[in-house]
Amino acid sequence: MITAAISYSFLQHYWWALIALLGALLVFLLFVQGGQTLIYRLGKTDAERSILVNILGRKWELTFTTLVTFGGAFFASFPLFYSTSFGGAYWVWIAILLCFVLQAVAYEYRTKPGNVLGKRTYETFLAINGFGGTFLLGVAVATFFTGSAFSMEKENLTNIFGENGGVTISQWQGAAHGLEAALNIQNVLLGLAVCFLARTLGCLYFINSIDNNAIYDRAKKQLLYNALPFVVFFIVFVIMLLTQSGFAVKPETQEVFMEPYKYLHNLLQMPVVLILFLVGVVGVLAGIFIALFKQSTKGIWFSGAGTILTVFALLLIAGYNHTAYYPSTYNLQHSLTIENSSSSYFTLKVMSVVSLFIPAVLAYIWWAWTKMNKKKMTEEEIGKEDAAY
């Protein structure tokens, strides 16, 4: 039971952990987006492409729902981040949302009667979502470590007669409003790593879920072609991350300053997080290895669990251990931390009671997943579907 004895700091850290977990689950579920970019690589006939689209169609709503839940949880627990990033870097978020809207339209209308645009158009929408959505999400998350140019003044809450007749707590210092993040090489590296990871997980998911020898053989080839660049981009990003100066916070004064090797220090000073990170990386590589060299179809579970642990650990070091999780390169002291950007104690406390139902929701998702994937997808099964995509 949540009692008054639980401190405000505990609730802030608890909710950052939940945000990190939701973000990690979202990255794993991007295997749907990754799979969408491979439809024409793996499917050489209309029937084969229908198999691929339909097996992904069983899961696409999970990714979309998790994205919305991630954004909603961020808004409820850390509203200042929501207003700063979504209100300032809106072009990059609009681009991400547009990618996901195209995905929803594609699954809804690809096989509908009277489809004047043709299947190829909607399959192109799926590819745009697969490439654009994953890359831009990676770029956006990378700004947790590289920073963004914004100013933040909580005092403006009292300025009801401010500029344009409204209250502006945060302002973006740049005309690109978020798109400038794509000019930072470290952001681009993580964007590419997430994109190729999604394609890698997509291959592993197809290997696990489809009973078709031709698709299986092509998926193994594409697994190798996508796993190699993923590993390269991810390693380079991690090396840059662990050797860069990070945005540290003095706990006594909340002053933000640049600390050499900050994110390396975070890993070393939080050994549990370090273990999660290392186990996660090993899990991702193990799933790829057994699929390529052991003829196993279970690689998605190793790599999927590894992805969740790795991303979870990365997001924890972005906000824990006195670290500014959304740094301002315009003014360091305007950076957002889990202390200065969270909701009130009462709000976090009430939401924490609701969060206790999360395990039941996850159990339902797992049950639904296993029911849908009880039998591997075949061409014959597509014809039996009541609502094929």
mmCIF file of N, CA and C in Angstrom, residues 116-161:
data_model
loop_
_atom_site.group_PDB
_atom_site.id
_atom_site.type_symbol
_atom_site.label_atom_id
_atom_site.label_comp_id
_atom_site.label_asym_id
_atom_site.label_seq_id
_atom_site.Cartn_x
_atom_site.Cartn_y
_atom_site.Cartn_z
ATOM 1 N N VAL A 116 -8.545 2.055 -54.268
ATOM 2 C CA VAL A 116 -8.100 2.621 -55.539
ATOM 3 C C VAL A 116 -6.604 2.928 -55.543
ATOM 4 N N LEU A 117 -6.002 3.035 -54.384
ATOM 5 C CA LEU A 117 -4.570 3.341 -54.311
ATOM 6 C C LEU A 117 -3.704 2.110 -54.565
ATOM 7 N N GLY A 118 -4.240 0.931 -54.343
ATOM 8 C CA GLY A 118 -3.475 -0.295 -54.555
ATOM 9 C C GLY A 118 -2.665 -0.693 -53.337
ATOM 10 N N LYS A 119 -2.406 -1.992 -53.215
ATOM 11 C CA LYS A 119 -1.651 -2.500 -52.070
ATOM 12 C C LYS A 119 -0.267 -1.871 -51.972
ATOM 13 N N ARG A 120 0.364 -1.637 -53.109
ATOM 14 C CA ARG A 120 1.738 -1.131 -53.104
ATOM 15 C C ARG A 120 1.835 0.214 -52.380
ATOM 16 N N THR A 121 0.813 1.062 -52.539
ATOM 17 C CA THR A 121 0.814 2.366 -51.869
ATOM 18 C C THR A 121 0.821 2.193 -50.356
ATOM 19 N N TYR A 122 -0.037 1.318 -49.863
ATOM 20 C CA TYR A 122 -0.119 1.121 -48.411
ATOM 21 C C TYR A 122 1.111 0.388 -47.877
ATOM 22 N N GLU A 123 1.706 -0.456 -48.685
ATOM 23 C CA GLU A 123 2.962 -1.093 -48.283
ATOM 24 C C GLU A 123 4.096 -0.079 -48.240
ATOM 25 N N THR A 124 4.019 0.933 -49.080
ATOM 26 C CA THR A 124 4.981 2.037 -49.004
ATOM 27 C C THR A 124 4.785 2.821 -47.721
ATOM 28 N N PHE A 125 3.520 3.029 -47.314
ATOM 29 C CA PHE A 125 3.251 3.683 -46.029
ATOM 30 C C PHE A 125 3.895 2.899 -44.879
ATOM 31 N N LEU A 126 3.790 1.572 -44.946
ATOM 32 C CA LEU A 126 4.385 0.740 -43.896
ATOM 33 C C LEU A 126 5.902 0.891 -43.868
ATOM 34 N N ALA A 127 6.517 0.997 -45.038
ATOM 35 C CA ALA A 127 7.970 1.175 -45.098
ATOM 36 C C ALA A 127 8.377 2.536 -44.539
ATOM 37 N N ILE A 128 7.587 3.577 -44.851
ATOM 38 C CA ILE A 128 7.883 4.911 -44.303
ATOM 39 C C ILE A 128 7.826 4.881 -42.785
ATOM 40 N N ASN A 129 6.789 4.229 -42.258
ATOM 41 C CA ASN A 129 6.684 4.080 -40.806
ATOM 42 C C ASN A 129 7.869 3.300 -40.239
ATOM 43 N N GLY A 130 8.281 2.249 -40.954
ATOM 44 C CA GLY A 130 9.375 1.407 -40.471
ATOM 45 C C GLY A 130 10.708 2.123 -40.429
ATOM 46 N N PHE A 131 11.034 2.824 -41.502
ATOM 47 C CA PHE A 131 12.312 3.535 -41.547
ATOM 48 C C PHE A 131 12.257 4.846 -40.755
ATOM 49 N N GLY A 132 11.253 5.681 -41.060
ATOM 50 C CA GLY A 132 11.178 6.999 -40.441
ATOM 51 C C GLY A 132 10.872 6.955 -38.962
ATOM 52 N N GLY A 133 9.903 6.123 -38.569
ATOM 53 C CA GLY A 133 9.517 6.062 -37.164
ATOM 54 C C GLY A 133 10.636 5.602 -36.258
ATOM 55 N N THR A 134 11.339 4.549 -36.655
ATOM 56 C CA THR A 134 12.412 4.018 -35.809
ATOM 57 C C THR A 134 13.605 4.963 -35.741
ATOM 58 N N PHE A 135 13.986 5.513 -36.896
ATOM 59 C CA PHE A 135 15.137 6.430 -36.914
ATOM 60 C C PHE A 135 14.867 7.666 -36.073
ATOM 61 N N LEU A 136 13.704 8.280 -36.259
ATOM 62 C CA LEU A 136 13.402 9.515 -35.537
ATOM 63 C C LEU A 136 13.239 9.274 -34.035
ATOM 64 N N LEU A 137 12.667 8.127 -33.646
ATOM 65 C CA LEU A 137 12.581 7.810 -32.221
ATOM 66 C C LEU A 137 13.968 7.667 -31.607
ATOM 67 N N GLY A 138 14.879 7.013 -32.321
ATOM 68 C CA GLY A 138 16.254 6.889 -31.830
ATOM 69 C C GLY A 138 16.924 8.233 -31.685
ATOM 70 N N VAL A 139 16.725 9.108 -32.659
ATOM 71 C CA VAL A 139 17.297 10.453 -32.599
ATOM 72 C C VAL A 139 16.735 11.224 -31.413
ATOM 73 N N ALA A 140 15.416 11.134 -31.210
ATOM 74 C CA ALA A 140 14.781 11.856 -30.103
ATOM 75 C C ALA A 140 15.295 11.375 -28.747
ATOM 76 N N VAL A 141 15.429 10.056 -28.576
ATOM 77 C CA VAL A 141 15.919 9.513 -27.298
ATOM 78 C C VAL A 141 17.378 9.891 -27.064
ATOM 79 N N ALA A 142 18.158 9.984 -28.126
ATOM 80 C CA ALA A 142 19.576 10.327 -27.978
ATOM 81 C C ALA A 142 19.764 11.716 -27.381
ATOM 82 N N THR A 143 18.778 12.609 -27.565
ATOM 83 C CA THR A 143 18.908 13.952 -26.989
ATOM 84 C C THR A 143 18.876 13.921 -25.468
ATOM 85 N N PHE A 144 18.458 12.791 -24.868
ATOM 86 C CA PHE A 144 18.561 12.648 -23.419
ATOM 87 C C PHE A 144 20.019 12.706 -22.970
ATOM 88 N N PHE A 145 20.921 12.385 -23.873
ATOM 89 C CA PHE A 145 22.345 12.354 -23.545
ATOM 90 C C PHE A 145 23.135 13.511 -24.180
ATOM 91 N N THR A 146 22.622 14.046 -25.278
ATOM 92 C CA THR A 146 23.361 15.102 -25.982
ATOM 93 C C THR A 146 22.808 16.489 -25.733
ATOM 94 N N GLY A 147 21.553 16.572 -25.326
ATOM 95 C CA GLY A 147 20.962 17.868 -25.003
ATOM 96 C C GLY A 147 20.228 18.511 -26.160
ATOM 97 N N SER A 148 19.439 19.533 -25.808
ATOM 98 C CA SER A 148 18.681 20.307 -26.791
ATOM 99 C C SER A 148 18.717 21.773 -26.390
ATOM 100 N N ALA A 149 18.498 22.640 -27.375
ATOM 101 C CA ALA A 149 18.587 24.083 -27.141
ATOM 102 C C ALA A 149 17.228 24.641 -26.737
ATOM 103 N N PHE A 150 16.977 24.707 -25.448
ATOM 104 C CA PHE A 150 15.727 25.277 -24.958
ATOM 105 C C PHE A 150 15.992 26.045 -23.670
ATOM 106 N N SER A 151 15.087 26.954 -23.350
ATOM 107 C CA SER A 151 15.129 27.654 -22.067
ATOM 108 C C SER A 151 13.889 27.275 -21.276
ATOM 109 N N MET A 152 14.008 27.329 -19.959
ATOM 110 C CA MET A 152 12.905 26.918 -19.087
ATOM 111 C C MET A 152 12.876 27.838 -17.872
ATOM 112 N N GLU A 153 11.740 28.500 -17.679
ATOM 113 C CA GLU A 153 11.579 29.397 -16.545
ATOM 114 C C GLU A 153 10.269 29.089 -15.830
ATOM 115 N N LYS A 154 10.354 28.388 -14.713
ATOM 116 C CA LYS A 154 9.136 28.066 -13.960
ATOM 117 C C LYS A 154 8.448 29.324 -13.429
ATOM 118 N N GLU A 155 9.223 30.406 -13.253
ATOM 119 C CA GLU A 155 8.647 31.645 -12.740
ATOM 120 C C GLU A 155 7.574 32.198 -13.667
ATOM 121 N N ASN A 156 7.609 31.797 -14.930
ATOM 122 C CA ASN A 156 6.623 32.300 -15.885
ATOM 123 C C ASN A 156 5.208 31.808 -15.582
ATOM 124 N N LEU A 157 5.089 30.819 -14.685
ATOM 125 C CA LEU A 157 3.757 30.366 -14.284
ATOM 126 C C LEU A 157 2.931 31.501 -13.695
ATOM 127 N N THR A 158 3.616 32.480 -13.081
ATOM 128 C CA THR A 158 2.911 33.603 -12.466
ATOM 129 C C THR A 158 2.701 34.759 -13.433
ATOM 130 N N ASN A 159 3.254 34.628 -14.641
ATOM 131 C CA ASN A 159 3.170 35.712 -15.619
ATOM 132 C C ASN A 159 1.982 35.473 -16.555
ATOM 133 N N ILE A 160 0.794 35.703 -16.034
ATOM 134 C CA ILE A 160 -0.410 35.400 -16.824
ATOM 135 C C ILE A 160 -0.617 36.399 -17.955
ATOM 136 N N PHE A 161 0.107 37.531 -17.923
ATOM 137 C CA PHE A 161 -0.021 38.513 -18.999
ATOM 138 C C PHE A 161 1.262 38.573 -19.818
#
